[in-house]
JSON list of C-alpha atoms in Angstrom, two decimals:
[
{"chain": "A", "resi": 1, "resn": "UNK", "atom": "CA", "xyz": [-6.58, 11.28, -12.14]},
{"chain": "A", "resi": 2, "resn": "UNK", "atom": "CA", "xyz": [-9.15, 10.34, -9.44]},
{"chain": "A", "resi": 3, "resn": "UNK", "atom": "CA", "xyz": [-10.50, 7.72, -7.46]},
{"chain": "A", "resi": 4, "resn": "UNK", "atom": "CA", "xyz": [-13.83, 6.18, -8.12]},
{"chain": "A", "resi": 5, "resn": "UNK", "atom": "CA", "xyz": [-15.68, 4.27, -5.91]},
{"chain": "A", "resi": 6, "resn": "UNK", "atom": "CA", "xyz": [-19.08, 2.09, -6.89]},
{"chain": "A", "resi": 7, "resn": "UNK", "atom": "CA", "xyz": [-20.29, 0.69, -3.83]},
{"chain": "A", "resi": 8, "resn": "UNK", "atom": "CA", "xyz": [-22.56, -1.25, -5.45]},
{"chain": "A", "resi": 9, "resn": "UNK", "atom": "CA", "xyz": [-19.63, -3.51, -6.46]},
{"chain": "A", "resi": 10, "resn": "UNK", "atom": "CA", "xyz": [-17.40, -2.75, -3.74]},
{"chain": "A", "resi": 11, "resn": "UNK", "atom": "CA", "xyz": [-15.83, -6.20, -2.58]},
{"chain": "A", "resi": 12, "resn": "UNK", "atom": "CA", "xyz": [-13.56, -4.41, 0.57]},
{"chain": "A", "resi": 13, "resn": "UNK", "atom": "CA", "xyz": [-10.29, -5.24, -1.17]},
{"chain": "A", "resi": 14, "resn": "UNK", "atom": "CA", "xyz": [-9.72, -1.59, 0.32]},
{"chain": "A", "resi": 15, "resn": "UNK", "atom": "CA", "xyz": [-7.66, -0.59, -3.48]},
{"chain": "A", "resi": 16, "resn": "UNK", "atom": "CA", "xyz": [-9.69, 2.46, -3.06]},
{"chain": "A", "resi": 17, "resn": "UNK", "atom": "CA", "xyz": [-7.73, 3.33, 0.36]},
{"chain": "A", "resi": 18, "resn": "UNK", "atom": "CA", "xyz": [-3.86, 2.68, -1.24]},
{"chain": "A", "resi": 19, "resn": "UNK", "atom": "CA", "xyz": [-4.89, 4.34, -4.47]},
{"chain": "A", "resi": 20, "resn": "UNK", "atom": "CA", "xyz": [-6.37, 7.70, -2.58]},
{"chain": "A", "resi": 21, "resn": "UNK", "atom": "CA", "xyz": [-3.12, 8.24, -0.20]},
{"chain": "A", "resi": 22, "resn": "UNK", "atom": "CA", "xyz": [-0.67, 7.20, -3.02]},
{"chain": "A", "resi": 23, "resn": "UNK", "atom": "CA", "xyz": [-2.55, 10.08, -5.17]},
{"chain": "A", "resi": 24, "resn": "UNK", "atom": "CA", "xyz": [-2.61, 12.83, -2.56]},
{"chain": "A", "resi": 25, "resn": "UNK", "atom": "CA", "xyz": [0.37, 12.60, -0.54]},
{"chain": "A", "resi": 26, "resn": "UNK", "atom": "CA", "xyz": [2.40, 9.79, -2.41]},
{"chain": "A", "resi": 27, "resn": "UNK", "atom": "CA", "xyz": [2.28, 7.37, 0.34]},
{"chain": "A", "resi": 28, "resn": "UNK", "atom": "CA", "xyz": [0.88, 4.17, 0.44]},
{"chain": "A", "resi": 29, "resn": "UNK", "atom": "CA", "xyz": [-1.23, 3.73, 3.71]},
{"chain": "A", "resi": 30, "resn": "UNK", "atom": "CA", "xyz": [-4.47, 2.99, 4.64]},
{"chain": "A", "resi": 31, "resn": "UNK", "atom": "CA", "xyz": [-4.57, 4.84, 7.60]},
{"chain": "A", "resi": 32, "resn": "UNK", "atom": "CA", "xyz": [-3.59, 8.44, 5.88]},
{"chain": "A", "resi": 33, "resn": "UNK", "atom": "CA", "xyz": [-5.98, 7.56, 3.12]},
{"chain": "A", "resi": 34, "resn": "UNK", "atom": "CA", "xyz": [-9.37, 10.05, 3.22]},
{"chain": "A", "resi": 35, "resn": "UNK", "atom": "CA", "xyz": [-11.58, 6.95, 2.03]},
{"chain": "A", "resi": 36, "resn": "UNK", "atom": "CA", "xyz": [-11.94, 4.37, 4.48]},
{"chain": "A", "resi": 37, "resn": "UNK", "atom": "CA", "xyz": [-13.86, 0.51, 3.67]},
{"chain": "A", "resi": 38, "resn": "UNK", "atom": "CA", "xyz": [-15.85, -0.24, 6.66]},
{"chain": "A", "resi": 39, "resn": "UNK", "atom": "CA", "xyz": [-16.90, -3.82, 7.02]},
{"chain": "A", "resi": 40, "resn": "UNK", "atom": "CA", "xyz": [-20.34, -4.76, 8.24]},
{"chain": "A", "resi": 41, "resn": "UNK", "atom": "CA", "xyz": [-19.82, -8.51, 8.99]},
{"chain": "A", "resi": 42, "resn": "UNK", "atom": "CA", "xyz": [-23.60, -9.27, 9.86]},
{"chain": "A", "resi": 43, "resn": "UNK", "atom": "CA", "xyz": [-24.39, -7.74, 6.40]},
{"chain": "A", "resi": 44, "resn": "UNK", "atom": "CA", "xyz": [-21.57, -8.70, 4.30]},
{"chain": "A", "resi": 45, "resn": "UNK", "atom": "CA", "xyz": [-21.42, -5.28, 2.84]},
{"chain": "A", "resi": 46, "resn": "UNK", "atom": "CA", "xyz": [-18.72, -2.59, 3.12]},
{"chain": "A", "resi": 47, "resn": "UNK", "atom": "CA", "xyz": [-19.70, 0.85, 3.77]},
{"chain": "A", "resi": 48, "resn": "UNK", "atom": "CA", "xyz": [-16.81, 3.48, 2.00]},
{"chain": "A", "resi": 49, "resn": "UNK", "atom": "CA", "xyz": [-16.44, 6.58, 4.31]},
{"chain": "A", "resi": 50, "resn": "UNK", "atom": "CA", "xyz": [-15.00, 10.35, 2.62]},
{"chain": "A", "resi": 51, "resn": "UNK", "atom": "CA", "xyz": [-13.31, 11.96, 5.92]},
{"chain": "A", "resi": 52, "resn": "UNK", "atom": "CA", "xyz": [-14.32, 16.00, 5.22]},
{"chain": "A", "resi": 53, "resn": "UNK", "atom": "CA", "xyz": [-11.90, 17.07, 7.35]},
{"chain": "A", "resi": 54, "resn": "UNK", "atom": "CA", "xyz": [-8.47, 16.12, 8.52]},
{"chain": "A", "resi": 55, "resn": "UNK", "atom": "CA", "xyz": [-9.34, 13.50, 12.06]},
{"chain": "A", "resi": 56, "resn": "UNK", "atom": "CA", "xyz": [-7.82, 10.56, 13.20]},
{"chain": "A", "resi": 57, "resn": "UNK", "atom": "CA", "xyz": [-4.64, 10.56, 11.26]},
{"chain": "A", "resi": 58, "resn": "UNK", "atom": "CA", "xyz": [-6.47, 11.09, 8.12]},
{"chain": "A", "resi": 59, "resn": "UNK", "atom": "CA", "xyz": [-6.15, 13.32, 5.27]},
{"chain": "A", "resi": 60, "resn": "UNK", "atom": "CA", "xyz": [-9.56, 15.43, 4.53]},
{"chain": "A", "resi": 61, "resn": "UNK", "atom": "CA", "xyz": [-11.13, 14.61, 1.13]},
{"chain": "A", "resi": 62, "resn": "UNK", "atom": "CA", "xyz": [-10.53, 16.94, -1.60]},
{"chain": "A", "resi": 63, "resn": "UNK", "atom": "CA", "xyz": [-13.16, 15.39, -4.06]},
{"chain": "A", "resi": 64, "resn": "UNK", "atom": "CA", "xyz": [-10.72, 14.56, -6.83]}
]
């Protein structure tokens, strides 16, 4: 199973982020996740960021 993400409806309930650290390392937690929801408050958009590599706590993206 993977994760998809269409930004073009992306509301920033951050589902993406739980769903994506549950799948690779059975965990549920934002901060281990390798997709991270941005908020840009001035825009009212949300911005989803694929981590390549393994930084700030989180895991790198695999591309499921």
């Amino acid at each position: 199973m993977a994760v998809v993400v269409d930004t073009e409806k992306c509301t920033g309930c951050r589902a993406c982020e739980i769903a994506c650290s549950f799948l690779q390392i059975r965990k549920f937690s934002r901060s281990l996740s390798s997709i991270e929801a941005i908020r840009h408050e001035r825009e009212g958009k949300f911005e989803i960021v694929l981590h390549e590599k393994d930084e700030d706590g989180h895991i790198a993206c695999d591309r499921c």
